[in-house]
Amino acid sequence: MKALFFDVDGTLLDEKTRSIPESALTAIKQTRELGNKVFINSGRTIGMLKAVQKLVEVDGFLCGCGTELIYEGASVYYYKVSKDVKARVIEASDKYGILVLLEGRAGWHSNPSESLLKDHPSFKAHYDRFYNALSGDDALDPTPFDGDYEISKFCIQTDDGQGNGKGLDFASHKASDMEGFRQEFAGLFHIIDRGKGFFEMVPKGHGKGNAVDRMLKYLGLTPEDAYSFGDSTNDIEMFKACGNNIAMGVHAKELEAFDPFITKNVEEDGVAYAMKELNLI
């Protein structure tokens, strides 16, 4: 038995059409029929993967950068941020001048204050972009922002005060206090720089690699039994945890340090091509 771990955007999902190629769906069905296990390994929490769940049948989900592991419909591992830390994260929005994007089992949450949007006008466009995209994926948590809901991780958008690096023409008089934010939260979270002022916050002890390790242990498998499929730098930890790695045709150069099998692009049937070449189907 082998375990296959798939990133979503740019790997399984064509980011232009927001669909999974039929060839990939067929290949996943075939490998599962051979007794192999297929998992989605995503930075998104399960509440933000509703659209993906409707597109493909798999054996499980490694969600929220490993903060929840779901196998055959049951949660076998779950980590939630404490209420105290969650409150501090929400307060950090106005305190440090950052746009806070919360992610939990029920979906995505964000509620920037009027003063934050006034001081950082670029945040309105970012918020609208996230809101509209996630609304289309049915990934919004309907619970009131000040209500009782759980989160496992979060992201932030920062502002350099100059309108630089974000693809937007909004300049503000104030820059985000990223140094202050780091000092308060670096001991609790891995702070991952995703570029253009956007950062992903993953609780210490978690990540895509930790998720693979935990699931392999749960299944009684070794890294040599594991195959990872990815395209970006947030797949590095997953590549480290797997003995066999597949990089999509368009991929971050950093992944080449793991000597992956380089397949075709997602829209060129790259998933099915790699699975056939590696005797997974």
Short mmCIF file of C-alpha atoms in Angstrom, two decimals:
data_model
loop_
_atom_site.label_atom_id
_atom_site.label_comp_id
_atom_site.label_asym_id
_atom_site.label_seq_id
_atom_site.Cartn_x
_atom_site.Cartn_y
_atom_site.Cartn_z
CA MET A 1 0.00 0.00 0.00
CA LYS A 2 1.21 3.48 -0.92
CA ALA A 3 0.05 6.87 0.37
CA LEU A 4 -0.29 9.76 -2.06
CA PHE A 5 -0.40 13.34 -0.77
CA PHE A 6 -1.66 16.15 -3.03
CA ASP A 7 -1.40 19.89 -2.74
CA VAL A 8 -4.49 21.64 -4.13
CA ASP A 9 -3.90 24.88 -6.05
CA GLY A 10 -1.64 24.43 -9.05
CA THR A 11 -1.31 20.69 -8.42
CA LEU A 12 -4.73 19.03 -8.43
CA LEU A 13 -6.72 22.15 -9.15
CA ASP A 14 -6.31 24.16 -12.33
CA GLU A 15 -6.18 27.69 -10.91
CA LYS A 16 -7.65 29.21 -14.08
CA THR A 17 -10.69 26.96 -14.43
CA ARG A 18 -10.98 26.08 -10.70
CA SER A 19 -11.50 22.46 -11.72
CA ILE A 20 -9.65 19.15 -11.48
CA PRO A 21 -8.79 17.57 -14.86
CA GLU A 22 -10.78 14.46 -15.66
CA SER A 23 -7.52 12.57 -16.19
CA ALA A 24 -6.49 13.27 -12.58
CA LEU A 25 -9.87 12.17 -11.24
CA THR A 26 -9.62 8.91 -13.20
CA ALA A 27 -6.05 8.27 -12.04
CA ILE A 28 -6.96 8.83 -8.40
CA LYS A 29 -9.89 6.44 -8.72
CA GLN A 30 -7.65 3.81 -10.31
CA THR A 31 -4.88 4.03 -7.70
CA ARG A 32 -7.43 3.75 -4.87
CA GLU A 33 -8.86 0.64 -6.54
CA LEU A 34 -5.34 -0.81 -6.36
CA GLY A 35 -5.38 -0.34 -2.58
CA ASN A 36 -3.40 2.90 -2.35
CA LYS A 37 -4.52 5.76 -0.12
CA VAL A 38 -5.02 9.29 -1.44
CA PHE A 39 -4.96 12.43 0.69
CA ILE A 40 -5.40 16.14 0.14
CA ASN A 41 -2.63 17.95 2.05
CA SER A 42 -3.59 21.60 2.22
CA GLY A 43 -2.92 24.75 4.14
CA ARG A 44 -6.69 25.27 4.15
CA THR A 45 -8.78 24.08 7.05
CA ILE A 46 -11.56 21.56 6.34
CA GLY A 47 -14.15 24.37 6.39
CA MET A 48 -12.28 25.96 3.48
CA LEU A 49 -12.11 22.75 1.44
CA LYS A 50 -15.83 22.28 0.82
CA ALA A 51 -15.52 23.00 -2.89
CA VAL A 52 -12.63 20.52 -3.26
CA GLN A 53 -14.57 17.83 -1.40
CA LYS A 54 -17.29 18.11 -4.04
CA LEU A 55 -14.78 17.65 -6.87
CA VAL A 56 -12.86 14.53 -5.87
CA GLU A 57 -13.23 11.41 -3.72
CA VAL A 58 -10.19 10.69 -1.55
CA ASP A 59 -9.37 8.71 1.56
CA GLY A 60 -8.67 11.68 3.73
CA PHE A 61 -7.69 15.29 4.28
CA LEU A 62 -4.65 16.77 6.00
CA CYS A 63 -6.05 20.22 6.73
CA GLY A 64 -4.86 23.58 7.97
CA CYS A 65 -1.16 22.75 7.62
CA GLY A 66 -1.61 19.58 9.66
CA THR A 67 -3.81 21.00 12.41
CA GLU A 68 -6.46 18.42 11.55
CA LEU A 69 -6.15 14.96 9.99
CA ILE A 70 -9.26 13.31 8.62
CA TYR A 71 -9.25 9.66 7.51
CA GLU A 72 -12.26 7.87 6.06
CA GLY A 73 -14.55 10.65 7.27
CA ALA A 74 -13.32 10.67 10.88
CA SER A 75 -11.06 13.23 12.53
CA VAL A 76 -8.03 11.35 13.89
CA TYR A 77 -6.07 14.43 15.01
CA TYR A 78 -7.17 17.98 15.76
CA TYR A 79 -5.48 21.08 17.15
CA LYS A 80 -7.23 24.34 17.95
CA VAL A 81 -5.82 27.69 19.02
CA SER A 82 -6.74 28.54 22.62
CA LYS A 83 -9.43 31.14 23.26
CA ASP A 84 -6.85 33.42 24.87
CA VAL A 85 -4.48 33.29 21.91
CA LYS A 86 -7.37 33.70 19.48
CA ALA A 87 -8.41 36.87 21.32
CA ARG A 88 -4.84 38.17 21.15
CA VAL A 89 -4.72 37.48 17.42
CA ILE A 90 -7.92 39.46 16.86
CA GLU A 91 -6.59 42.35 18.97
CA ALA A 92 -3.36 42.27 16.95
CA SER A 93 -5.22 43.56 13.90
CA ASP A 94 -5.59 47.14 15.17
CA LYS A 95 -2.61 46.88 17.52
CA TYR A 96 -0.09 46.20 14.75
CA GLY A 97 -1.97 47.50 11.72
CA ILE A 98 -2.49 44.15 9.99
CA LEU A 99 -5.39 42.47 8.23
CA VAL A 100 -6.15 39.26 10.16
CA LEU A 101 -7.66 36.29 8.31
CA LEU A 102 -8.81 33.53 10.66
CA GLU A 103 -9.17 29.90 9.54
CA GLY A 104 -11.15 27.22 11.38
CA ARG A 105 -13.19 24.05 11.03
CA ALA A 106 -16.25 26.03 9.98
CA GLY A 107 -14.42 28.22 7.49
CA TRP A 108 -12.84 31.66 7.11
CA HIS A 109 -13.36 34.72 9.30
CA SER A 110 -12.24 38.34 8.94
CA ASN A 111 -13.72 41.61 10.14
CA PRO A 112 -11.37 44.60 9.75
CA SER A 113 -12.34 47.66 11.76
CA GLU A 114 -13.19 51.00 10.17
CA SER A 115 -10.09 52.56 11.72
CA LEU A 116 -7.86 49.81 10.28
CA LEU A 117 -9.26 50.32 6.79
CA LYS A 118 -8.87 54.09 7.14
CA ASP A 119 -5.22 53.80 8.15
CA HIS A 120 -4.50 51.07 5.57
CA PRO A 121 -6.72 51.63 2.50
CA SER A 122 -5.10 48.77 0.55
CA PHE A 123 -6.65 46.27 2.99
CA LYS A 124 -10.15 46.86 1.61
CA ALA A 125 -9.17 45.48 -1.80
CA HIS A 126 -7.41 42.50 -0.19
CA TYR A 127 -10.38 41.77 2.05
CA ASP A 128 -12.83 41.96 -0.84
CA ARG A 129 -10.67 39.65 -2.96
CA PHE A 130 -10.46 37.00 -0.24
CA TYR A 131 -14.13 37.35 0.69
CA ASN A 132 -15.39 37.00 -2.87
CA ALA A 133 -13.15 34.03 -3.69
CA LEU A 134 -13.99 32.15 -0.51
CA SER A 135 -17.68 32.98 -0.76
CA GLY A 136 -17.68 31.24 -4.12
CA ASP A 137 -16.08 28.20 -2.50
CA ASP A 138 -18.69 28.17 0.32
CA ALA A 139 -15.76 28.65 2.71
CA LEU A 140 -17.06 31.48 4.91
CA ASP A 141 -17.82 30.78 8.57
CA PRO A 142 -21.35 32.15 9.23
CA THR A 143 -20.72 32.51 12.97
CA PRO A 144 -20.63 36.17 14.10
CA PHE A 145 -17.04 37.43 14.28
CA ASP A 146 -17.31 38.04 18.01
CA GLY A 147 -19.03 34.67 18.54
CA ASP A 148 -17.80 31.34 19.87
CA TYR A 149 -15.92 29.54 17.09
CA GLU A 150 -12.63 27.68 16.85
CA ILE A 151 -9.60 28.44 14.70
CA SER A 152 -6.53 26.33 13.99
CA LYS A 153 -4.37 28.83 12.10
CA PHE A 154 -4.53 32.22 10.46
CA CYS A 155 -2.95 34.47 7.86
CA ILE A 156 -2.17 38.17 7.82
CA GLN A 157 -1.78 40.83 5.16
CA THR A 158 0.62 43.63 6.00
CA ASP A 159 1.11 47.14 4.63
CA ASP A 160 4.52 48.72 3.99
CA GLY A 161 2.95 52.18 3.96
CA GLN A 162 4.14 52.82 0.42
CA GLY A 163 1.78 50.66 -1.61
CA ASN A 164 4.71 48.54 -2.78
CA GLY A 165 4.78 44.85 -3.59
CA LYS A 166 1.04 44.22 -3.49
CA GLY A 167 -0.06 44.93 -7.04
CA LEU A 168 -2.26 47.75 -5.72
CA ASP A 169 -2.03 51.52 -6.11
CA PHE A 170 -2.98 52.37 -2.54
CA ALA A 171 -0.43 54.16 -0.39
CA SER A 172 -1.07 54.93 3.27
CA HIS A 173 0.60 57.05 5.89
CA LYS A 174 1.12 54.13 8.24
CA ALA A 175 3.02 50.88 7.85
CA SER A 176 2.20 47.65 9.67
CA ASP A 177 4.29 46.96 12.77
CA MET A 178 5.51 43.54 11.65
CA GLU A 179 8.39 43.55 14.13
CA GLY A 180 6.01 44.02 17.04
CA PHE A 181 3.79 41.27 15.69
CA ARG A 182 6.79 38.91 15.39
CA GLN A 183 7.87 39.59 18.94
CA GLU A 184 4.44 38.71 20.28
CA PHE A 185 3.66 35.63 18.19
CA ALA A 186 6.90 34.08 16.93
CA GLY A 187 7.07 31.82 19.98
CA LEU A 188 3.64 30.37 19.22
CA PHE A 189 3.54 30.17 15.43
CA HIS A 190 5.74 29.46 12.46
CA ILE A 191 5.57 32.73 10.51
CA ILE A 192 5.78 31.83 6.83
CA ASP A 193 6.47 34.64 4.36
CA ARG A 194 4.33 33.96 1.28
CA GLY A 195 5.44 37.17 -0.46
CA LYS A 196 3.86 40.57 -1.21
CA GLY A 197 3.28 41.29 2.47
CA PHE A 198 1.25 38.11 3.03
CA PHE A 199 2.16 35.76 5.91
CA GLU A 200 0.79 32.38 7.00
CA MET A 201 0.72 31.54 10.72
CA VAL A 202 1.00 27.84 11.57
CA PRO A 203 1.03 26.66 15.21
CA LYS A 204 4.42 25.35 16.32
CA GLY A 205 4.67 21.59 15.87
CA HIS A 206 2.48 21.62 12.77
CA GLY A 207 2.93 21.89 9.03
CA LYS A 208 2.44 19.90 5.86
CA GLY A 209 5.42 17.71 6.74
CA ASN A 210 4.23 17.02 10.27
CA ALA A 211 0.85 16.11 8.82
CA VAL A 212 2.42 13.48 6.56
CA ASP A 213 4.48 12.09 9.45
CA ARG A 214 1.41 11.73 11.65
CA MET A 215 -0.70 10.11 8.95
CA LEU A 216 2.04 7.66 7.93
CA LYS A 217 2.43 6.63 11.56
CA TYR A 218 -1.35 6.22 11.88
CA LEU A 219 -1.41 3.99 8.78
CA GLY A 220 1.71 2.05 9.74
CA LEU A 221 3.60 3.20 6.63
CA THR A 222 7.11 4.57 6.07
CA PRO A 223 8.35 7.60 4.08
CA GLU A 224 9.38 5.19 1.32
CA ASP A 225 5.68 4.39 0.89
CA ALA A 226 4.77 8.07 0.51
CA TYR A 227 4.41 10.13 -2.67
CA SER A 228 3.98 13.90 -2.56
CA PHE A 229 2.62 16.04 -5.40
CA GLY A 230 3.24 19.78 -5.21
CA ASP A 231 4.26 22.97 -6.95
CA SER A 232 5.15 25.71 -4.47
CA THR A 233 7.43 26.55 -1.55
CA ASN A 234 4.70 25.70 0.95
CA ASP A 235 5.16 22.07 -0.21
CA ILE A 236 8.80 21.90 0.92
CA GLU A 237 8.01 20.34 4.29
CA MET A 238 5.77 17.77 2.59
CA PHE A 239 8.61 16.91 0.20
CA LYS A 240 10.96 16.45 3.16
CA ALA A 241 8.57 13.97 4.76
CA CYS A 242 8.02 11.80 1.66
CA GLY A 243 10.43 9.40 0.07
CA ASN A 244 9.02 10.07 -3.40
CA ASN A 245 8.29 13.55 -4.70
CA ILE A 246 6.57 14.86 -7.82
CA ALA A 247 6.84 18.51 -8.86
CA MET A 248 4.35 19.92 -11.36
CA GLY A 249 5.63 21.35 -14.64
CA VAL A 250 5.35 24.88 -13.27
CA HIS A 251 6.95 24.72 -9.83
CA ALA A 252 9.06 26.65 -7.35
CA LYS A 253 12.76 26.08 -8.04
CA GLU A 254 13.31 25.34 -4.35
CA LEU A 255 11.54 21.98 -4.83
CA GLU A 256 14.30 20.80 -7.15
CA ALA A 257 16.60 20.38 -4.14
CA PHE A 258 14.64 17.16 -3.42
CA ASP A 259 15.35 15.67 -6.86
CA PRO A 260 11.65 15.25 -7.68
CA PHE A 261 10.09 13.62 -10.70
CA ILE A 262 9.08 16.65 -12.76
CA THR A 263 5.79 16.07 -14.50
CA LYS A 264 3.66 18.20 -16.82
CA ASN A 265 1.45 21.13 -15.83
CA VAL A 266 -1.88 20.43 -14.15
CA GLU A 267 -3.83 21.44 -17.25
CA GLU A 268 -1.63 19.14 -19.35
CA ASP A 269 -2.68 16.06 -17.35
CA GLY A 270 0.44 16.23 -15.20
CA VAL A 271 -1.01 14.25 -12.30
CA ALA A 272 -2.12 11.30 -14.42
CA TYR A 273 1.14 11.34 -16.39
CA ALA A 274 3.27 11.12 -13.22
CA MET A 275 1.11 8.41 -11.67
CA LYS A 276 1.42 6.29 -14.81
CA GLU A 277 5.18 6.81 -15.11
CA LEU A 278 5.70 5.91 -11.43
CA ASN A 279 3.53 2.78 -11.65
CA LEU A 280 0.88 4.11 -9.28
CA ILE A 281 -1.86 3.18 -11.75
#
